[in-house]
Coordinates of C-alpha atoms and ligand atoms in Angstrom, one line a residue:
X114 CA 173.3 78.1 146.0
X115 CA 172.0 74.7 146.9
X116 CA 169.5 73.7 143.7
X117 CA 166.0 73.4 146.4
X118 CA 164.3 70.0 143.9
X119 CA 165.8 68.0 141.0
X120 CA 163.5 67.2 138.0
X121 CA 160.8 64.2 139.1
X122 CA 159.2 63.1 135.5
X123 CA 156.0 60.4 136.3
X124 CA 155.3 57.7 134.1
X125 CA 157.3 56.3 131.0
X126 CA 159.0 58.3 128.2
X127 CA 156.8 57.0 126.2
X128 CA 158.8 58.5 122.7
X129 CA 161.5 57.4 123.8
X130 CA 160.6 54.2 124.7
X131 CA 159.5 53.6 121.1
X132 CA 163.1 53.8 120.1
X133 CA 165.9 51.1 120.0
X134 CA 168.4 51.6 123.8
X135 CA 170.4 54.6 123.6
X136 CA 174.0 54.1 124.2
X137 CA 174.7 53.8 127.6
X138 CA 174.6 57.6 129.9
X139 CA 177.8 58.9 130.7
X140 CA 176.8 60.9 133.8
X141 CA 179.9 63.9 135.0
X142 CA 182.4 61.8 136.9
X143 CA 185.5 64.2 137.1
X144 CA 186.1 68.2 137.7
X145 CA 186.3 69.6 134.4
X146 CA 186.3 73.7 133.1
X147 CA 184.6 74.6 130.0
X148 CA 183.9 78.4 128.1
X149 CA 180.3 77.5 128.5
X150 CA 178.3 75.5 130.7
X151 CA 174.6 74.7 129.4
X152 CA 172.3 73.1 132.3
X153 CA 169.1 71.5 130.8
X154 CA 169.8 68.9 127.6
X155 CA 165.7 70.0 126.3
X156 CA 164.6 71.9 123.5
X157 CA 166.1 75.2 125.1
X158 CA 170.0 73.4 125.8
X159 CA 170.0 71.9 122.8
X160 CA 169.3 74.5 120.8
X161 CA 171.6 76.7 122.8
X162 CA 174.2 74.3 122.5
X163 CA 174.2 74.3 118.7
X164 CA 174.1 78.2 118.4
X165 CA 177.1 77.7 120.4
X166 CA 178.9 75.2 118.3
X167 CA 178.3 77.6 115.0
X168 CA 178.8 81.6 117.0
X169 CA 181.8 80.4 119.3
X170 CA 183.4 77.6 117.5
X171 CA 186.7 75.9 119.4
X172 CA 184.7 76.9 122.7
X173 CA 184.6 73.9 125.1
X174 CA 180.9 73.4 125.7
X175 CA 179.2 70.7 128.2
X176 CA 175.7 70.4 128.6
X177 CA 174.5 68.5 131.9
X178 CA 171.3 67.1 131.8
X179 CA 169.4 65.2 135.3
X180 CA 167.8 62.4 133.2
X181 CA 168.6 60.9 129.9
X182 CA 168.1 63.1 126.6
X183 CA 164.4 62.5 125.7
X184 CA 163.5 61.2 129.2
X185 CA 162.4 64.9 130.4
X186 CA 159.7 67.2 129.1
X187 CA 161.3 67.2 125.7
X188 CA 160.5 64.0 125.0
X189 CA 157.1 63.8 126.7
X190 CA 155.1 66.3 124.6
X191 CA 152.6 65.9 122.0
X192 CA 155.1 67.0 119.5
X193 CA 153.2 70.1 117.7
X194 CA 156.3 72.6 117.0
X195 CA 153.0 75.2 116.3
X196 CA 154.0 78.4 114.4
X197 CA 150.5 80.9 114.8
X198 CA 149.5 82.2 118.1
X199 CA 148.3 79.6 120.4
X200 CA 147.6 80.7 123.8
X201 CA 146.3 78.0 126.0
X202 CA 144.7 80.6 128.4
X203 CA 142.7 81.7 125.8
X204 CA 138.9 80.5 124.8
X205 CA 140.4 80.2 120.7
X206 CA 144.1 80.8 120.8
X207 CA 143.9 84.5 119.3
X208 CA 145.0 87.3 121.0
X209 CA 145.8 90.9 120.0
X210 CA 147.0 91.3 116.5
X211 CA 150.2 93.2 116.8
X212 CA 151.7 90.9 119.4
X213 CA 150.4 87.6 117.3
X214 CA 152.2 88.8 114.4
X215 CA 155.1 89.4 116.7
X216 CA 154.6 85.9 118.2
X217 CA 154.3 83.6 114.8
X218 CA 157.5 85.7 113.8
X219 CA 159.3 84.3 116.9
X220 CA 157.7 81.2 116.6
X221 CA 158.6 80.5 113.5
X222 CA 162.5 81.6 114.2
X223 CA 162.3 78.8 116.8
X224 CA 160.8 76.3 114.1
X225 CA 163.4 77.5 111.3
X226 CA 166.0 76.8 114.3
X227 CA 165.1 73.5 114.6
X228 CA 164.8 72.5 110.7
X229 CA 168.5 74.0 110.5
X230 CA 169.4 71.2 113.2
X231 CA 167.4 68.5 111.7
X232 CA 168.9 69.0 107.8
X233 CA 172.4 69.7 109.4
X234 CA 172.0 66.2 111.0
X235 CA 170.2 64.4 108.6
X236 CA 167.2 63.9 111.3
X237 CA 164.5 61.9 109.2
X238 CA 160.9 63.4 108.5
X239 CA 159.8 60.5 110.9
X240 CA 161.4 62.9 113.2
X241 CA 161.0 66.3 112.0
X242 CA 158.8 67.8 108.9
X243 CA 156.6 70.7 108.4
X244 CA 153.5 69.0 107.8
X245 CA 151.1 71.0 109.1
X246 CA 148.0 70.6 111.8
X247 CA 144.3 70.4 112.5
X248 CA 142.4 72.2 115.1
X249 CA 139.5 69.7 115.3
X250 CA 135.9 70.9 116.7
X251 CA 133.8 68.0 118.2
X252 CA 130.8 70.6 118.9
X253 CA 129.1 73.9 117.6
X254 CA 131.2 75.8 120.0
X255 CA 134.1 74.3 119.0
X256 CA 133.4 75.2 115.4
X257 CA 132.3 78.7 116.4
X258 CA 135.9 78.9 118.0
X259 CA 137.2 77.9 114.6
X260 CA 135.5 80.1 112.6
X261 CA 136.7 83.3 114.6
X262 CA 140.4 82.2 114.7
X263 CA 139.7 81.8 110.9
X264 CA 138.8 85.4 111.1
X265 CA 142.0 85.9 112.8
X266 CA 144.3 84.4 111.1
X267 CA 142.5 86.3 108.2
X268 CA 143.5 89.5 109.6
X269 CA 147.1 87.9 110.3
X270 CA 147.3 87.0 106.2
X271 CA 148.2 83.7 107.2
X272 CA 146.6 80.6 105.3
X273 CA 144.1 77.9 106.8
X274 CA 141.6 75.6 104.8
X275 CA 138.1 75.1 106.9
X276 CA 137.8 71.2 106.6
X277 CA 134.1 70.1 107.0
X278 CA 132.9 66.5 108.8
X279 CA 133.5 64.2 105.6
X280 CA 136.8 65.7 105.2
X281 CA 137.4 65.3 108.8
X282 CA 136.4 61.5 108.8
X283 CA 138.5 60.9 105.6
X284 CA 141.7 62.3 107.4
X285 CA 141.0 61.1 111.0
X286 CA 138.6 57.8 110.5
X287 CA 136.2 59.2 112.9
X288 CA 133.6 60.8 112.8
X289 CA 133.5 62.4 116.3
X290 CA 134.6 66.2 114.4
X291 CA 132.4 68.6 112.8
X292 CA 134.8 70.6 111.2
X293 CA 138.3 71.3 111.4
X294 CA 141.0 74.5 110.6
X295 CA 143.6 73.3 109.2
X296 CA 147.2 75.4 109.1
X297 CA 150.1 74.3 107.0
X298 CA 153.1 76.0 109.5
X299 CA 153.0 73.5 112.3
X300 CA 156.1 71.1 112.2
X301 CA 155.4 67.5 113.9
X302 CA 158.1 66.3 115.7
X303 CA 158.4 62.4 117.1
X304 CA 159.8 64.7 119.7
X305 CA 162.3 61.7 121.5
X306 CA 163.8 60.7 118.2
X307 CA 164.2 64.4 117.4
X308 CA 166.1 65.2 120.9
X309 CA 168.1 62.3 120.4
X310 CA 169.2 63.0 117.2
X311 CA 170.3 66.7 117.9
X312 CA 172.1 65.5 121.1
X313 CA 174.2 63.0 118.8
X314 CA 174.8 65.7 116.3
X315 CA 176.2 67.9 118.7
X316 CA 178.5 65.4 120.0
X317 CA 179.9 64.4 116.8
X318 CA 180.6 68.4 116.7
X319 CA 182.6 68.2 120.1
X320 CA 180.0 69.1 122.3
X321 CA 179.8 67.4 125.8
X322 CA 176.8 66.0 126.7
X323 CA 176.5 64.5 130.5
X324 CA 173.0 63.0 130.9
X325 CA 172.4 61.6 135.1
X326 CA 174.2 64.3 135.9
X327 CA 171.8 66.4 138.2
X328 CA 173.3 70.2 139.2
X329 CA 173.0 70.2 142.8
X330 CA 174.5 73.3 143.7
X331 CA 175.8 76.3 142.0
X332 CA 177.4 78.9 142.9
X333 CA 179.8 82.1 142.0
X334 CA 183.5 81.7 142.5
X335 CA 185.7 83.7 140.0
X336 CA 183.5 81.7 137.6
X337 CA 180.5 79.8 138.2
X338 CA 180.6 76.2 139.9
X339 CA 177.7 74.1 139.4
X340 CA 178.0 70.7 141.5
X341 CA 176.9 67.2 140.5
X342 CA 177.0 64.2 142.5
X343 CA 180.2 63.0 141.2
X344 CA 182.0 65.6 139.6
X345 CA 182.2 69.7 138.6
X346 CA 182.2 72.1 136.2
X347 CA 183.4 75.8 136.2
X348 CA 182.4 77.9 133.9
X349 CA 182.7 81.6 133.3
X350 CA 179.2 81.3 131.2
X351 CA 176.0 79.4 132.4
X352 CA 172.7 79.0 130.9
X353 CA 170.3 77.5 132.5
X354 CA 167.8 75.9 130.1
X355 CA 165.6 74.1 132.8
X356 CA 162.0 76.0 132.6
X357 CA 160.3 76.0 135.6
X358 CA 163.2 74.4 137.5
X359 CA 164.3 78.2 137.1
X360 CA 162.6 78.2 140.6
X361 CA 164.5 75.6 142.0
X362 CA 168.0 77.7 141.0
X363 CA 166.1 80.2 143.5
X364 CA 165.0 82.8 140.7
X365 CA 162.3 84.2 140.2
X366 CA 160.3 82.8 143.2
X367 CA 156.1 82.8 143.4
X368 CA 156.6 84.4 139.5
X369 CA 156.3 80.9 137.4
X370 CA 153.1 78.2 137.7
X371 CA 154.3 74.7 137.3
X372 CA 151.6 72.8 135.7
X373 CA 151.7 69.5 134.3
X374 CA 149.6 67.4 131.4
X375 CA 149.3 64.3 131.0
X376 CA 149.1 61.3 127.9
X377 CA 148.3 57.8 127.2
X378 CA 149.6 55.9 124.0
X379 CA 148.6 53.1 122.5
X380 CA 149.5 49.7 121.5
X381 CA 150.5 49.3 117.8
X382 CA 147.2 48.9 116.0
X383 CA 147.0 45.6 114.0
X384 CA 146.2 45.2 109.9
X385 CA 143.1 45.1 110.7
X386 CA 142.7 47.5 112.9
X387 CA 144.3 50.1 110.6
X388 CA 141.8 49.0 108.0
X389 CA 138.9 48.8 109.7
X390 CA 140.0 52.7 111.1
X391 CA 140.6 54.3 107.7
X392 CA 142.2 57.9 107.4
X393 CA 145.2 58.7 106.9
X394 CA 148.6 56.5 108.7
X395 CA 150.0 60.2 110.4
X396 CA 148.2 62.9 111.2
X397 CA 147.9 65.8 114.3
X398 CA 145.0 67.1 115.8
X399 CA 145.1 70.0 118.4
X400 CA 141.2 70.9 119.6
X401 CA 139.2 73.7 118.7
X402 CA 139.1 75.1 123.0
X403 CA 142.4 75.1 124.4
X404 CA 141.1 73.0 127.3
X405 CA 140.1 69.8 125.3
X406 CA 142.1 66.9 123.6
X407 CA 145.1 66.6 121.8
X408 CA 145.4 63.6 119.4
X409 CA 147.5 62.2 117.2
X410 CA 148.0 59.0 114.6
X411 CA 151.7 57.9 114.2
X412 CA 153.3 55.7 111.6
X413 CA 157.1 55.1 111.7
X414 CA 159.3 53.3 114.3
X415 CA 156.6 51.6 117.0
X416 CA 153.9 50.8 114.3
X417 CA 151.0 52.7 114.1
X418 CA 149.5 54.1 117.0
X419 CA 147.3 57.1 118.4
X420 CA 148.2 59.5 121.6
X421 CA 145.9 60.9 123.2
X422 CA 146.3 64.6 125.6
X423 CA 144.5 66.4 127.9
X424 CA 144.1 68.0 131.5
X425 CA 146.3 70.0 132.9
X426 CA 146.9 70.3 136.5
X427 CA 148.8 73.1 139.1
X428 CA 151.1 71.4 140.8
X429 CA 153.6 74.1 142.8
X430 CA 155.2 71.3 144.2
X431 CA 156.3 70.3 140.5
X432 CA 155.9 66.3 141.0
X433 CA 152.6 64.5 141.1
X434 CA 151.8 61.2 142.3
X435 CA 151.4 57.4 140.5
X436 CA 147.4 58.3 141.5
X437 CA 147.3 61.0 139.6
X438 CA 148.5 59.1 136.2
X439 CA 145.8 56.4 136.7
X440 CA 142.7 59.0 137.5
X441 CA 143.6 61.1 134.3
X442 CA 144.0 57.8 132.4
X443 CA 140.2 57.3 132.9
X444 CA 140.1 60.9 131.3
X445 CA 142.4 59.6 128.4
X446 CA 139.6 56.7 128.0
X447 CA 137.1 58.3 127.9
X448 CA 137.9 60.7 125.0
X449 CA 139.9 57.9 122.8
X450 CA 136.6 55.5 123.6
X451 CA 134.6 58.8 122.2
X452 CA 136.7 59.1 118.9
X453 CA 137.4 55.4 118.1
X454 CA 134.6 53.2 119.3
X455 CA 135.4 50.8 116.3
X456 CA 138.8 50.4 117.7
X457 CA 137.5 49.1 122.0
X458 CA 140.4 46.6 122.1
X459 CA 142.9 48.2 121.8
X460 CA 144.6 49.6 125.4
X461 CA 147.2 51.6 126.3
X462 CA 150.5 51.1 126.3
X463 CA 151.9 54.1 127.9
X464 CA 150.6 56.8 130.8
X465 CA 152.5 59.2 131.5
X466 CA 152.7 63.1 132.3
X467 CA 155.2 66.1 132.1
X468 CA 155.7 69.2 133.3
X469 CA 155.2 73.0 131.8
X470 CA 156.2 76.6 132.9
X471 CA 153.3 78.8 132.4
X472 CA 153.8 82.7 133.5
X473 CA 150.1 84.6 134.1
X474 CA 151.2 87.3 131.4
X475 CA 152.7 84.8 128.7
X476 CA 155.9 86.2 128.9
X477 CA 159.1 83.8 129.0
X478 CA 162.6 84.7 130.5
X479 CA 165.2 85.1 128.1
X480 CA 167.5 87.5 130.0
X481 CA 170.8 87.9 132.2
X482 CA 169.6 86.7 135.4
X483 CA 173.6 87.8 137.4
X484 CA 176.8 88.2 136.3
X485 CA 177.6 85.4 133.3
X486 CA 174.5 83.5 134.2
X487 CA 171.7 83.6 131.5
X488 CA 168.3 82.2 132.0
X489 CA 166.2 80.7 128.1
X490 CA 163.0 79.5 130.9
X491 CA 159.0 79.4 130.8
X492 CA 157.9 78.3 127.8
X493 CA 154.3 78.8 128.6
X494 CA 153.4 74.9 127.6
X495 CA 154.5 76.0 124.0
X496 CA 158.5 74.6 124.3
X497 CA 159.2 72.9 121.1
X498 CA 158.9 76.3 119.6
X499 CA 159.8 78.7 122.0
X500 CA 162.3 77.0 124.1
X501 CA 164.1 76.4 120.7
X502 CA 163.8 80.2 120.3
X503 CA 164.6 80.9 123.7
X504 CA 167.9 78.7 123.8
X505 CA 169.4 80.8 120.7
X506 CA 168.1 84.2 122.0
X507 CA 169.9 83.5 125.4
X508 CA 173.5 82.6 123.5
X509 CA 173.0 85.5 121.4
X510 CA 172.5 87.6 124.1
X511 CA 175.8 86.4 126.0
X512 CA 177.6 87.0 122.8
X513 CA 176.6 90.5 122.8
X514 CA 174.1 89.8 119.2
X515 CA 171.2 92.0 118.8
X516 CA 167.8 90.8 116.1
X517 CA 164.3 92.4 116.6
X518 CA 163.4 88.8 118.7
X519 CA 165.9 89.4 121.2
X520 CA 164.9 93.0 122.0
X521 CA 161.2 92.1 122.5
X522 CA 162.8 89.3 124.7
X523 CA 164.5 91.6 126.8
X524 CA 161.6 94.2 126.6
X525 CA 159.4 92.1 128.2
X526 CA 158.3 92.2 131.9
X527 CA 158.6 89.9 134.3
X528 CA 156.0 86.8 135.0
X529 CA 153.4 88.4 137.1
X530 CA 153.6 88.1 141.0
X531 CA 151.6 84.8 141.8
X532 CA 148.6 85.3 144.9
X533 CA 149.7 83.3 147.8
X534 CA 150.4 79.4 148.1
X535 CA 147.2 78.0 149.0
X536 CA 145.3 80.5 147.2
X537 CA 146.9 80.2 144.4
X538 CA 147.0 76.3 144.0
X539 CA 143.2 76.1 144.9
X540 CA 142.4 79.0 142.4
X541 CA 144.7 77.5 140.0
X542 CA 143.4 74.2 140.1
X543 CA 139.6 75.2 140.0
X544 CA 139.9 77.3 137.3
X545 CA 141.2 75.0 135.3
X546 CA 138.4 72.4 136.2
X547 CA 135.7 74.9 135.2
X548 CA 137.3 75.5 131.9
X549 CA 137.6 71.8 130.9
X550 CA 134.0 71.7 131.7
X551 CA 133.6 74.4 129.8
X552 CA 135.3 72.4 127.3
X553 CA 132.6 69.8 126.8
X554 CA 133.1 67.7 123.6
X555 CA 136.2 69.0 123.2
X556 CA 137.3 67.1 126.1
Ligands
LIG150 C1 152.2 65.6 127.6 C2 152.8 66.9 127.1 C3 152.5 67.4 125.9 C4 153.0 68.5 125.4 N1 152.8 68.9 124.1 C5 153.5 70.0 123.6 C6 153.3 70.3 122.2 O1 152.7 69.6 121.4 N2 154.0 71.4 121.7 C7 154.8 72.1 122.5 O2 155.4 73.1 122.0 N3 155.0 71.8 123.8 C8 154.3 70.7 124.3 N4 154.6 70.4 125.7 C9 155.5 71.2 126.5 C10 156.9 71.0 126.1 O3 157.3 69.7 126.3 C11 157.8 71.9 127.1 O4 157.3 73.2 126.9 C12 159.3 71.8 126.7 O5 159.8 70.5 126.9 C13 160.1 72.9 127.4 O6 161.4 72.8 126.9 P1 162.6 73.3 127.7 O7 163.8 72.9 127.0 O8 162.5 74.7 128.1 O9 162.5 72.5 129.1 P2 162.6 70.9 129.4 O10 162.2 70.2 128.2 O11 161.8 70.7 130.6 O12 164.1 70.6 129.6 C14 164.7 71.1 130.8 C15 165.7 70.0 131.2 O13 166.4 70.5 132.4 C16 166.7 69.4 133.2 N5 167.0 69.9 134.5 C17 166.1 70.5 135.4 N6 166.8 70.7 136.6 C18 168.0 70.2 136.5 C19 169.1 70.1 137.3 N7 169.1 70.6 138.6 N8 170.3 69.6 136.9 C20 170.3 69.1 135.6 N9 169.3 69.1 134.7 C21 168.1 69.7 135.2 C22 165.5 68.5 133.1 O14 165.8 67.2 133.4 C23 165.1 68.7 131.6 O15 165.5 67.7 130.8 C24 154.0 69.3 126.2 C25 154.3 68.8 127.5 C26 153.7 67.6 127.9 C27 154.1 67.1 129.3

């Protein structure tokens, strides 16, 4: 099976340009065998390798990744590991309440996977910590979302504090939010420092990591053969851990929506800047309507600096264009210039988007897609969490394990049939138009 498109990722890795030069890659340059092979070195692979490296131990297992660990969608996101439910389809993140309790349970499996990886590789809290998030309002709507996913998570039992506009300001130093819900489960992640340090501490535990090493083909000898341009590997055991490039493997075809989102970073604020800003150096703000703007203060490696979120496009084609970068940056502007007018000099340093695997029916697919060949895809824009869970949930299925996680996994159906190609990208894409109008403020 020739592999139809190779992973494109517009603009700068961002996260992981913050960080000093990796060693250099060492792309597949030989035919090798191995007891597993792991295709996809994100949040899924990773976390599939490692469940590997403690339930099969003395297994050989290679991981083969297209770009360089923290280069993909891994290393591209916002970095909000997010525990409660938070469906980005709907107008306040709450859904039913039997399958949101079911959904922070599996969430927070995902979350606990990844604090096991950061302790067992002494991962600093600059790159992983539990510290919690906001979901800032900037309008009455906003707030009024809020308050009934307060309700919610009232129902759930789970805790929240209901921060009002001083609050708001002392945290954030602006005062663009009237109120915010804050929820103590999220873990922030500096999510290219985080990859990179799981990557090296599965190496130092004899795992083979190949980065520039794009499958090209693969196919089903006695054991599977995936093909890279210089070299093999056969395998009796595959996962693919590559989202929505689960399409370009030829599965599941017109079942997954390839959307991509987009963020701008800035420069590292001066003394003065930071001053004249206030709040606190770190902090992560998800808004109050799913459609609106992510943002986020860092402090660590790369000085101090704020990242701003938002859009989301439908892009079936699963690249966009340089274009498309600078017309969302005006988008990116726009909301930063909203939140910190005190701060107008300061530009971007960084543009840059990423792809998500979004199903219509939330569902992801963690399941035995042919003989041998197991499939931890669509995260439904939530992978830091889910792919996590999804990468162990796919080795403990191959090793014949059973937990409650694994049988809702496998209970679930399959992403809902997509309309037709034009239809479906015009819909797609107007929909999501009208909704970040919808969004306002938030926006
Ligand atoms: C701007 C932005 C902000 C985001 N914010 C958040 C957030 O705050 N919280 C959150 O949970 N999620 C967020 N996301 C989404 C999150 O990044 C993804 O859901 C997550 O990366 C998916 O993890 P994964 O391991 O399943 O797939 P990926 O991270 O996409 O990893 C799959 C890997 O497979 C590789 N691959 C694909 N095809 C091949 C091939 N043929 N050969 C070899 N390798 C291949 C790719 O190069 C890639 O590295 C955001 C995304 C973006 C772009």
């Amino acid at each position: 099976m020739k592999v139809a498109r190779l992973p494109k990722d517009p603009g700068p890795a961002a996260w992981n340009r913050l960080l000093p030069d990796a060693d250099p890659a060492t792309p597949l340059e030989e035919n090798i065998t191995a007891d597993w092979l792991i295709i996809g070195a994100g949040f899924a692979g990773l976390a599939a390798a490692h469940r590997l490296s403690k339930q099969a131990p003395g297994d050989r297992i290679v991981v083969l990744d297209a770009v360089r660990v923290g280069d993909g969608p891994a290393g591209r996101n916002s970095g909000f590991m997010i525990d409660l439910p938070h469906d980005l389809t709907s107008a306040d993140y709450a859904g039913a309440l039997e399958s949101d309790k079911a959904q922070t349970q599996d969430n927070r499996l995902g979350i606990a996977h990844a604090r096991e990886m950061a302790q067992e590789y002494g991962l600093s809290d600059e790159a992983f910590s539990v510290s919690g998030k906001i979901n800032g309002a900037a309008t009455a709507k906003g707030h009024a979302h809020n308050v009934s996913f307060a309700k919610h998570l009232t129902a759930l039992g789970e805790p929240h504090e209901m921060l009002d506009v001083a609050q708001m300001r002392d945290i954030t130093g602006s005062d663009y939010y009237q109120s915010g819900l804050f929820t103590p489960g999220c873990a922030m992640i500096q999510p290219a420092m985080f990859m990179r340090g799981i990557a090296s501490g599965l190496r130092s535990n004899h795992v083979s990591i190949h980065e520039m090493s794009p499958v090209t083909s693969l196919e089903r000898q006695t054991d599977w053969v995936a093909t890279t341009p210089k070299g093999r590997v056969i395998a009796p055991r595959v996962i693919l851990a590559v989202n929505g490039h689960l399409n370009s493997f030829g599965y599941l075809p017109r079942r997954l929506m390839h959307v991509f989102t987009y963020a701008s970073m800035t420069r590292a604020l001066s003394e003065q800047e930071r001053s004249s800003l206030g709040g606190h150096a770190a902090w992560g703000l998800t808004p109050a309507d799913p459609m609106g703007t992510t943002v986020r203060r860092i402090s660590g490696i790369g000085g101090d600096r704020i990242i701003i979120r938002n859009r989301f496009t439908f892009d079936p084609s699963m690249e966009v264009s340089d274009k498309r970068i600078n017309d969302v940056a005006r988008d990116h502007d726009r909301a930063f210039a909203a939140r910190f007018p005190n701060l107008s000099d300061v530009g971007m340093d960084f543009r840059w988007g990423g792809r998500l695997c979004v199903s219509r029916n939330n569902v992801q697919v963690i399941s035995e897609l042919d003989e041998g060949l197991y499939s931890a895809c669509c995260q439904n824009g939530l992978g830091t969490a889910k792919g996590t869970l999804a990468g162990g949930l796919a080795v403990d299925l191959a090793m014949g394990r059973s937990s409650d996680s694994l049988s809702r996994a496998l209970a679930a159906d399959l992403p809902s049939r997509l309309p037709p190609a034009p239809l479906s990208s015009i819909g797609a894409n107007f929909f999501l138009k009208w909704q970040e109008r919808q969004a306002g403020g938030e926006l």
